[in-house]
Coordinates of C-alpha atoms and ligand atoms in Angstrom, one line a residue:
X1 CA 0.0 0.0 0.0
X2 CA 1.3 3.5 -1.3
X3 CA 2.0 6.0 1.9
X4 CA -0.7 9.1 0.8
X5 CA -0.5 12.8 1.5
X6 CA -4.0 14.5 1.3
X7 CA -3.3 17.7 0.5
X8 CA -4.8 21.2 1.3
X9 CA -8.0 20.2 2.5
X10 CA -10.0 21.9 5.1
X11 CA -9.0 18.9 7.7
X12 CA -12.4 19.0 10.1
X13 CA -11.6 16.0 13.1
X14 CA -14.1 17.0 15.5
X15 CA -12.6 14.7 18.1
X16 CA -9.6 16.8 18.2
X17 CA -11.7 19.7 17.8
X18 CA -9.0 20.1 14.5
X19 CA -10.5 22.4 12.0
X20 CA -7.8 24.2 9.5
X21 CA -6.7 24.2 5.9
X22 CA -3.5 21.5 5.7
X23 CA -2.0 18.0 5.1
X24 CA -3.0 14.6 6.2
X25 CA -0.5 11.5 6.3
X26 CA -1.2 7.9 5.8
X27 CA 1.9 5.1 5.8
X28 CA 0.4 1.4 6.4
X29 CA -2.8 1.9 6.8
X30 CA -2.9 4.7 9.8
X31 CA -2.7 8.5 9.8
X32 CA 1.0 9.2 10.7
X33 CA 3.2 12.3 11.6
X34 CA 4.6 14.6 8.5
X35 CA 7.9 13.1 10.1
X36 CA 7.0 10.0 8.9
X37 CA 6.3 10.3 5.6
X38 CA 9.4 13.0 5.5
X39 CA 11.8 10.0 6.3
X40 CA 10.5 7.3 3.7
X41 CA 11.6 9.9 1.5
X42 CA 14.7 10.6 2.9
X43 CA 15.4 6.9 3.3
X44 CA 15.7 7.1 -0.5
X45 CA 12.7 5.3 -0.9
X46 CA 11.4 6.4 -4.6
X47 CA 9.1 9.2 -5.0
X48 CA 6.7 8.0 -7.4
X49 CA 5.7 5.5 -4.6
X50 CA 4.1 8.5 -2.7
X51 CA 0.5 9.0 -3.5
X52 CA -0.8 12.4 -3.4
X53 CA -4.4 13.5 -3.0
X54 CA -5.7 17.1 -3.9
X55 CA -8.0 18.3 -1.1
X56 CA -8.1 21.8 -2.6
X57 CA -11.7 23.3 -1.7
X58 CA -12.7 19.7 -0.2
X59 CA -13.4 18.7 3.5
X60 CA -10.9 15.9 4.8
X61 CA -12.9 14.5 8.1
X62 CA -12.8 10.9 9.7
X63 CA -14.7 8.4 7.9
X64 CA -18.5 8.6 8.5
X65 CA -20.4 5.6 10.5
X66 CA -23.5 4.9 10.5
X67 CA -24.6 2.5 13.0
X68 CA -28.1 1.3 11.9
X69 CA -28.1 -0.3 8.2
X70 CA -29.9 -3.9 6.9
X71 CA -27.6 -5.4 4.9
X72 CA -29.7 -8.6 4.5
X73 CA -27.2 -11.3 4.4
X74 CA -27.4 -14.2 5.4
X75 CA -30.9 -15.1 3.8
X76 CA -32.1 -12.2 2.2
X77 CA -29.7 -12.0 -0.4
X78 CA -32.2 -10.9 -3.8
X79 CA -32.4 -7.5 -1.7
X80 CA -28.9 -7.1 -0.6
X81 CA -25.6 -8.9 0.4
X82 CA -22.5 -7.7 2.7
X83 CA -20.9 -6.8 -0.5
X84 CA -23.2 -4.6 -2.1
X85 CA -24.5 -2.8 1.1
X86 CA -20.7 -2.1 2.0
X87 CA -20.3 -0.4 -2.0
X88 CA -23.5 1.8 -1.0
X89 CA -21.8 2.3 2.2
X90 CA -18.7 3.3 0.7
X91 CA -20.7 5.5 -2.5
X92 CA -22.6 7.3 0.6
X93 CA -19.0 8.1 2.4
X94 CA -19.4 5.8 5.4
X95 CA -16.4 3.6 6.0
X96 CA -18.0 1.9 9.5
X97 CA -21.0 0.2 9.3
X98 CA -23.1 -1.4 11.9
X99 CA -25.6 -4.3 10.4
X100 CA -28.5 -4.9 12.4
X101 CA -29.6 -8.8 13.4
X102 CA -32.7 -9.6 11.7
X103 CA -31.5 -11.9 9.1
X104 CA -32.0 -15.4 8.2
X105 CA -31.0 -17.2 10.4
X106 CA -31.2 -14.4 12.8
X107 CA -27.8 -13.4 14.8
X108 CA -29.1 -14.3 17.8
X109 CA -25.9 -16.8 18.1
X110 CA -21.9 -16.6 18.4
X111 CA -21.9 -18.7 15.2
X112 CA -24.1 -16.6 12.9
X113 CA -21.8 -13.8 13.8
X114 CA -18.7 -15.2 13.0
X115 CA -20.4 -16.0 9.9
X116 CA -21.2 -12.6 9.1
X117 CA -17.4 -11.2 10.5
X118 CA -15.9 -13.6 7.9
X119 CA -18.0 -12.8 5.1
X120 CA -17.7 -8.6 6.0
X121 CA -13.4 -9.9 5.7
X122 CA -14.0 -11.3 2.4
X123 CA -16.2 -9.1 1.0
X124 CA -17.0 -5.9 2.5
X125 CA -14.8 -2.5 0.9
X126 CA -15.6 -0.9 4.2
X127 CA -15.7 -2.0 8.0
X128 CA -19.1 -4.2 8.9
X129 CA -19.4 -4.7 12.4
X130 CA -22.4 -7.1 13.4
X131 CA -25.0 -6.3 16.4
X132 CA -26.8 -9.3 18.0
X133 CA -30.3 -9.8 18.9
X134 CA -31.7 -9.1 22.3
X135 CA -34.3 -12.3 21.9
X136 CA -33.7 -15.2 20.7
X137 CA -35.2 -15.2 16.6
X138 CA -35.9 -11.6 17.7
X139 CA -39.3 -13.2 19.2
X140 CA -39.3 -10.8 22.8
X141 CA -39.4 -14.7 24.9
X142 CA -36.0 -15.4 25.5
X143 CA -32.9 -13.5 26.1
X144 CA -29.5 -14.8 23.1
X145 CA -26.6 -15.7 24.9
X146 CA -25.2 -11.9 25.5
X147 CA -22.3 -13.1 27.4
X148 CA -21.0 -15.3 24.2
X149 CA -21.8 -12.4 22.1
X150 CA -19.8 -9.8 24.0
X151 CA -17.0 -12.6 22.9
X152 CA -18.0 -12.8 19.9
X153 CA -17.7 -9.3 18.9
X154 CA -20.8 -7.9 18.6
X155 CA -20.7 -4.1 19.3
X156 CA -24.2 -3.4 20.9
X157 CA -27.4 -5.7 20.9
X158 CA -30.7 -4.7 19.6
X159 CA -33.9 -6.4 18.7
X160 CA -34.3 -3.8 15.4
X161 CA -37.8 -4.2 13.7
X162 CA -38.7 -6.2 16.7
X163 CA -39.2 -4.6 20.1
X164 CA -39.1 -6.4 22.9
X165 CA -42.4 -6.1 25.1
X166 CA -42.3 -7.8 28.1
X167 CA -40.3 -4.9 30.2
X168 CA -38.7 -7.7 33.3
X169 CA -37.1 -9.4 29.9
X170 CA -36.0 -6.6 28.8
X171 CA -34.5 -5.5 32.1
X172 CA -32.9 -8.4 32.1
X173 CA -31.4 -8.1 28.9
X174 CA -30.0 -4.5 30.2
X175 CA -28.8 -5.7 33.3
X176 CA -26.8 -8.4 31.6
X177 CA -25.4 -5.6 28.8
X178 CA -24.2 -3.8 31.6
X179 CA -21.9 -7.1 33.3
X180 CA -20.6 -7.4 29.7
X181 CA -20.5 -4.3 28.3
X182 CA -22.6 -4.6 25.6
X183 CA -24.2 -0.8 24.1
X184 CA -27.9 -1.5 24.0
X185 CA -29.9 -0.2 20.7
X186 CA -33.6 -0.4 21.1
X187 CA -36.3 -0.2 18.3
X188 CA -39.3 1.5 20.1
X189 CA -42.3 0.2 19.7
X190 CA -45.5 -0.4 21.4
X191 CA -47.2 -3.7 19.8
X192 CA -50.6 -3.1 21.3
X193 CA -50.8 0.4 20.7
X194 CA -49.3 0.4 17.1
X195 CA -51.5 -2.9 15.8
X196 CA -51.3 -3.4 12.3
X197 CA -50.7 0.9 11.9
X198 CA -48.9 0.9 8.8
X199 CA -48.6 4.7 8.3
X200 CA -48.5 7.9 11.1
X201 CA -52.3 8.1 12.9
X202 CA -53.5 11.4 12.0
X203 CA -55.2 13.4 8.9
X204 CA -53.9 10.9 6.4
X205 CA -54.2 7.8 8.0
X206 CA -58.0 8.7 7.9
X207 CA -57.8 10.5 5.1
X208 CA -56.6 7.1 2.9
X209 CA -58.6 4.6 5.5
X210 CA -55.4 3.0 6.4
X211 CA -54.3 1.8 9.3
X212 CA -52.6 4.5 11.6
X213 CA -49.5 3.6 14.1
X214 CA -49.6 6.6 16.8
X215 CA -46.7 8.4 18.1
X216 CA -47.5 7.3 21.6
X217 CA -46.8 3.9 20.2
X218 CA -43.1 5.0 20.0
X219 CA -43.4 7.5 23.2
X220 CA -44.0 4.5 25.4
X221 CA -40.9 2.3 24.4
X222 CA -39.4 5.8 25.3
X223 CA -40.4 6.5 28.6
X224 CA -39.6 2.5 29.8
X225 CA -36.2 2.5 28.6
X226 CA -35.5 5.7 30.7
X227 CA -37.0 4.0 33.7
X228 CA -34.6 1.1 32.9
X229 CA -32.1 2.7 31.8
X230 CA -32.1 4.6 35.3
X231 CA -33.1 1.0 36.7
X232 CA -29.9 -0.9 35.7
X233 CA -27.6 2.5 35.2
X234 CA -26.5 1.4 31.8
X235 CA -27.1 3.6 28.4
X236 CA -30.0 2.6 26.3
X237 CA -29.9 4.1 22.8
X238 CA -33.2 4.9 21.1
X239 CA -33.1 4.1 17.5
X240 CA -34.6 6.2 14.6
X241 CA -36.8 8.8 16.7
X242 CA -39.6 9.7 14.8
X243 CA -42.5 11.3 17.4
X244 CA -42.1 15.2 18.9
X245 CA -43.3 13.1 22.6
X246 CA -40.0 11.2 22.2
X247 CA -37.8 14.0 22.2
X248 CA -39.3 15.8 25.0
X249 CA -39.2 12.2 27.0
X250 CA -35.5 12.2 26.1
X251 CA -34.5 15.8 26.9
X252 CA -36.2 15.7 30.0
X253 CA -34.3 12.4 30.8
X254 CA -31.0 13.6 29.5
X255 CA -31.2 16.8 31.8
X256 CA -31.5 14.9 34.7
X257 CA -28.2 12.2 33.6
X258 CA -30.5 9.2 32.9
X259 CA -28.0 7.5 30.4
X260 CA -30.3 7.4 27.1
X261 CA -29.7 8.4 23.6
X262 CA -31.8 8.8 20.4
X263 CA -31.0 8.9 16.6
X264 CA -32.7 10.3 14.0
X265 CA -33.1 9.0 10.6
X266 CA -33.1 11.4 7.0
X267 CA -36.6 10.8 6.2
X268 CA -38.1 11.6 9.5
X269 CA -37.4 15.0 8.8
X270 CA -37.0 15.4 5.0
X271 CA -40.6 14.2 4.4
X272 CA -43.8 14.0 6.7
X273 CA -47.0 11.8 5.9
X274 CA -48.2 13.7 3.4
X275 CA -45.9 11.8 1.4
X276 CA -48.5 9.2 1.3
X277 CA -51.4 10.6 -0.6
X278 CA -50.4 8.9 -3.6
X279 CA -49.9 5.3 -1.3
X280 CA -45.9 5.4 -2.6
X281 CA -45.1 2.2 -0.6
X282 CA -41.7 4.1 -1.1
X283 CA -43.0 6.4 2.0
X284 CA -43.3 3.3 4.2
X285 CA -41.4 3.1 7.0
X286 CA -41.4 1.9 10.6
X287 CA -41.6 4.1 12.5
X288 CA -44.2 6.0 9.7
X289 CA -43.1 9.1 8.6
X290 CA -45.0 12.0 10.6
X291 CA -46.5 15.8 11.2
X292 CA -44.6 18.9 10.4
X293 CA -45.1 19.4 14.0
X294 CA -42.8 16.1 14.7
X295 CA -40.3 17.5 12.2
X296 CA -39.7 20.7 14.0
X297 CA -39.4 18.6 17.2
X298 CA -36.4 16.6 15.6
X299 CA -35.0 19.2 14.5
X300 CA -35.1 21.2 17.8
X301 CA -33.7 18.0 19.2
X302 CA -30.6 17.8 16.7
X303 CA -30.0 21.6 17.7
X304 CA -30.0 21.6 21.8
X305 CA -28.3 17.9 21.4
X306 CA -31.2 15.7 23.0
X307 CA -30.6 13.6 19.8
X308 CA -26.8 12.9 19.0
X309 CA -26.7 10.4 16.2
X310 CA -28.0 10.4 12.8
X311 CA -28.0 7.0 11.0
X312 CA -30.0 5.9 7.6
X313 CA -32.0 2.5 8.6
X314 CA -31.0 1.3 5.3
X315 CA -33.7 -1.3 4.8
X316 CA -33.1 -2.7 0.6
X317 CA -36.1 -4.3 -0.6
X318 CA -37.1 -5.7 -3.8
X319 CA -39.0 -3.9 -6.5
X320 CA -41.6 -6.8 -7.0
X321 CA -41.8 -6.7 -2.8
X322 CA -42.4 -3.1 -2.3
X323 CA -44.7 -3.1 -5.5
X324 CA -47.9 -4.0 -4.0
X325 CA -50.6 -2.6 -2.0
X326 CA -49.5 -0.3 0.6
X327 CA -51.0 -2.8 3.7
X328 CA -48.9 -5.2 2.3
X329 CA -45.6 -3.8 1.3
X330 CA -42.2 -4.2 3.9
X331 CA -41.6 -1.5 5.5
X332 CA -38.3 0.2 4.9
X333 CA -36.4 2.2 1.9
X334 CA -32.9 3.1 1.0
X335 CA -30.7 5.2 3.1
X336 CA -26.7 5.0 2.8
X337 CA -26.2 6.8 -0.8
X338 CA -28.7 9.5 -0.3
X339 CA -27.8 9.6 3.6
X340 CA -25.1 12.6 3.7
X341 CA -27.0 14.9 1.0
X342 CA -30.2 14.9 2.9
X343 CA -28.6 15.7 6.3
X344 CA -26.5 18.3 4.2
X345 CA -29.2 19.5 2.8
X346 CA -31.4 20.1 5.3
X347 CA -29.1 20.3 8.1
X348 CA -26.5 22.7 6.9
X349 CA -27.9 24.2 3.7
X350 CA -31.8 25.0 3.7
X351 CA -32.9 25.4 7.5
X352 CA -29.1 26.4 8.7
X353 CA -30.0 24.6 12.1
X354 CA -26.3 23.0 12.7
X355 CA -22.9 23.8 11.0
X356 CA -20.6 21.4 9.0
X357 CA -18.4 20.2 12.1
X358 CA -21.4 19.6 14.1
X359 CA -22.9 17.4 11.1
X360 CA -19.7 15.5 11.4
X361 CA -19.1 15.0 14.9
X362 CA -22.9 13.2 14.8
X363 CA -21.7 11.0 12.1
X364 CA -18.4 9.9 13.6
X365 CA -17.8 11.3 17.4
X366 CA -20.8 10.4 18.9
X367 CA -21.7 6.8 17.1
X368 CA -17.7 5.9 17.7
X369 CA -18.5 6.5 21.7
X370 CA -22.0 5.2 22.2
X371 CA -20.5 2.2 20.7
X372 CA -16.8 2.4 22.3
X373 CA -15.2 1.9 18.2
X374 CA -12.0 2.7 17.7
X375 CA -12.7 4.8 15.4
X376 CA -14.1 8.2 14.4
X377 CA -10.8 10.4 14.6
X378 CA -8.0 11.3 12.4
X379 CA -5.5 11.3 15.2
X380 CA -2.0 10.3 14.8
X381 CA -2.2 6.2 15.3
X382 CA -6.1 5.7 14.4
X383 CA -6.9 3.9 11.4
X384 CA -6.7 6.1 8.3
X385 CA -10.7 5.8 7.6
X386 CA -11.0 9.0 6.0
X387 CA -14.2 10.6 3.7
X388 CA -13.1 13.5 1.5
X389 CA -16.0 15.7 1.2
X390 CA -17.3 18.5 -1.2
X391 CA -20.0 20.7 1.3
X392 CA -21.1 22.4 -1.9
X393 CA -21.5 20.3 -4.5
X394 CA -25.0 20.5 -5.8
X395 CA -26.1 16.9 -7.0
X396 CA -29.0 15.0 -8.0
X397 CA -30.0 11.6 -6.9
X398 CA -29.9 8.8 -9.3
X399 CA -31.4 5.5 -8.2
X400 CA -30.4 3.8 -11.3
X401 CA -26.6 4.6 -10.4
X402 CA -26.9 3.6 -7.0
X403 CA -24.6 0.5 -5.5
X404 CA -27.0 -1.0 -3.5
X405 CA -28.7 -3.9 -5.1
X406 CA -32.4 -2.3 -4.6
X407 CA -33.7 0.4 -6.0
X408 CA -36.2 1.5 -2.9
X409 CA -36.0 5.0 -2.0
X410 CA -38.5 8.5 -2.3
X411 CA -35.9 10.5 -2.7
X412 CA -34.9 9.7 -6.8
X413 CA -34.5 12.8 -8.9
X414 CA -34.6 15.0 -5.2
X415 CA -31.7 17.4 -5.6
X416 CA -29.0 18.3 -2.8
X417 CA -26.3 20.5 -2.1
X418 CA -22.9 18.3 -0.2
X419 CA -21.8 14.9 -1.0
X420 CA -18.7 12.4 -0.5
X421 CA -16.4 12.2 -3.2
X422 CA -14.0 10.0 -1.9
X423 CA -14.5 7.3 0.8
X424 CA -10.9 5.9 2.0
X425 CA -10.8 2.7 4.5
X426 CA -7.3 1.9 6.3
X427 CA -5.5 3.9 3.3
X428 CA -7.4 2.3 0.3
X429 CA -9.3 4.4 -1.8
X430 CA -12.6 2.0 -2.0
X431 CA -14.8 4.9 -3.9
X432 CA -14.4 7.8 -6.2
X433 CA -16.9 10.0 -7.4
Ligands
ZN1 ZN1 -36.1 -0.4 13.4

């Protein structure tokens, strides 16, 4: 591998709190000293062997993680495999990716893991680490075998698409998180309240006559993984907040040091249920997409830092699956190569509610310590995972061009100002724009 010098970008490391125009130095694989690369070339080594980067008007800034994507393998390979999701991954500037359990068979189990930690080796252009499940086959009964896990290498547990219901399990399931020091990720949801709710309850659930899932269905998972996050004194991480009650549940939590966290997904804020009207099983998600009123709260929440991490849910589907009546199409749609743009967009760009470094620090900062990685930084010695970003560049999304093997997202033809142009994982260039 070719020692690289990254030249004249604007170098934002957030962990470091580094932001100025200047240099950055790989050798083997890790960001080095100037020293370093100074000697290979003093030691006579030949020049040509240095790669050199322009950064001129880009930003250089660790790579991005995202720690909530589907990449469907094993058993769901038609909608995506390790391979393709980690090429999206890499096209969308993420070079840490955290895949959630619900495959087939589930990782509920040391050896499903070490199945999906050898194929990521072999096949993955960026770094997939596995969660486990919290249940066994995700069914809310019976806790998986957290302590084999921990050795196993998960880096957080979480029942995603599945919530577990019965709250004593599920303590249980914390309490044991915390002996091994497992992160725990919950997907919030309420299974008597939500029903079959396929869409937000409110004007256009009624409106179209279908099924409506209520925010309080969300807002409840909330408020019991506060009081057992408080309970066992271990950090419970909300995934994908959609509901405006969540956010004041969390920021009232928050203030008070109760160890909880939410994240917030790009098309909880860049669409709401209106989305709908034209039953686009494209706008079906879970949780649904919601009120302008429940926009404004997530972004509130992204400003004042109630919510920390933003992460895509990137949930691939099949065109001939998501092609059928809205009841019955999976829930889920696209997020890693349209992920950055949105967040840019709407972030930085249109409503001007956070700036560039802050964007940053919620992609790689905060996800690389609620999940204790090693990663996230471009100090001297870390890993040289690095995304070279242009803020301004004005693009258009293009499903048809898009790595991932589906094609399932709302957001094709949308146009967006910011984007990744070149994704680097341990001193490999792995995509180019
Ligand atoms: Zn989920």
């Amino acid at each position: 591998m070719k020692p690289t010098i990254i030249r004249n970008g604007r170098i934002i490391d957030p962990a470091s709190k580094r932001d100025e125009i200047g240099d950055l130095y790989i050798s083997d694989g890790r960001i080095v000293e100037q020293s370093a690369i100074r000697d290979l070339r003093h030691s006579g080594s030949d020049q040509s062997a240095i790669e050199e980067i322009d950064a001129s008007d880009l930003i250089v800034c660790p790579g991005l993680i995202d720690i909530h994507v589907h990449l469907r393998e094993p058993g769901f390979v038609h909608k995506e495999t390790i391979e393709s999701g980690a090429r999206a991954a890499a096209a969308g500037g993420f070079t840490t990716v955290v895949c959630m359990p619900n495959t087939s068979p589930v990782a509920d189990n040391p050896s499903t893991i070490a199945w999906i930690k050898d194929r990521a080796a072999e096949a993955a252009c960026v770094n997939v680490l596995p969660s486990g499940a919290i249940s066994k086959n995700l069914g809310g009964e019976e806790l998986a075998p957290l302590g084999s896990f921990a050795r196993a290498g998960v880096v957080a547990i979480t029942d995603d698409g599945h919530c577990v219901q019965n709250h004593e399990l599920m303590r249980r399931a914390v309490e044991y998180a915390h002996m091994v020091g497992l992160p725990v990720l919950d997907h919030c949801q309420d299974y008597n309240l939500v029903g079959n709710g396929v869409v937000h309850e409110g004007y256009w659930s009624t409106l179209l006559g279908l099924p409506g899932w209520p925010a309080a269905g969300e807002e409840a998972i909330v408020a019991r993984n506060i009081l057992l996050s408080e309970l066992c004194d271990h950090e419970i991480h909300c995934q994908h907040i959609s509901a405006s009650g969540s956010v004041r549940l969390l920021r009232e939590a928050r203030s008070r040091g109760v160890k909880v966290s939410g994240e917030v997904c790009p098309h909880h804020i860049a669409l709401t249920d209106k989305a709908i009207e034209n039953f686009d099983t494209n706008c079906k998600m879970n949780p649904p997409l919601r009120s302008d009123k429940d926009v404004d709260a997530l972004l509130e929440g992204i400003v004042d830092g109630t919510l920390t991490i933003l992460a895509s849910d990137h949930a691939p589907h099949a065109s001939f699956e998501k092609e059928v009546e809205f009841d019955q199409a999976p829930f889920g749609i696209l997020g890693l190569e349209t992920e950055f743009g949105l967040f840019s967009e709407i972030l930085v760009h249109k409503r001007k509610v956070i700036d560039l470094s802050r964007l940053i620090e919620m992609f790689t900062v905060e996800p690389a310590r609620l999940l204790n990685l090693d990663a996230g930084t471009l100090a001297v010695g870390a890993a040289a995972d690095v995304t070279l970003i242009d803020p301004n560049l004005a693009w258009t999304v293009n499903a048809s061009e898009f790595q991932s093997l589906s094609r399932n997202t709302p957001f094709d033809g949308w146009k967006l100002r910011g984007r990744a142009v070149r994704t680097i994982v341990k001193g490999q260039t792995v995509w180019k724009l």
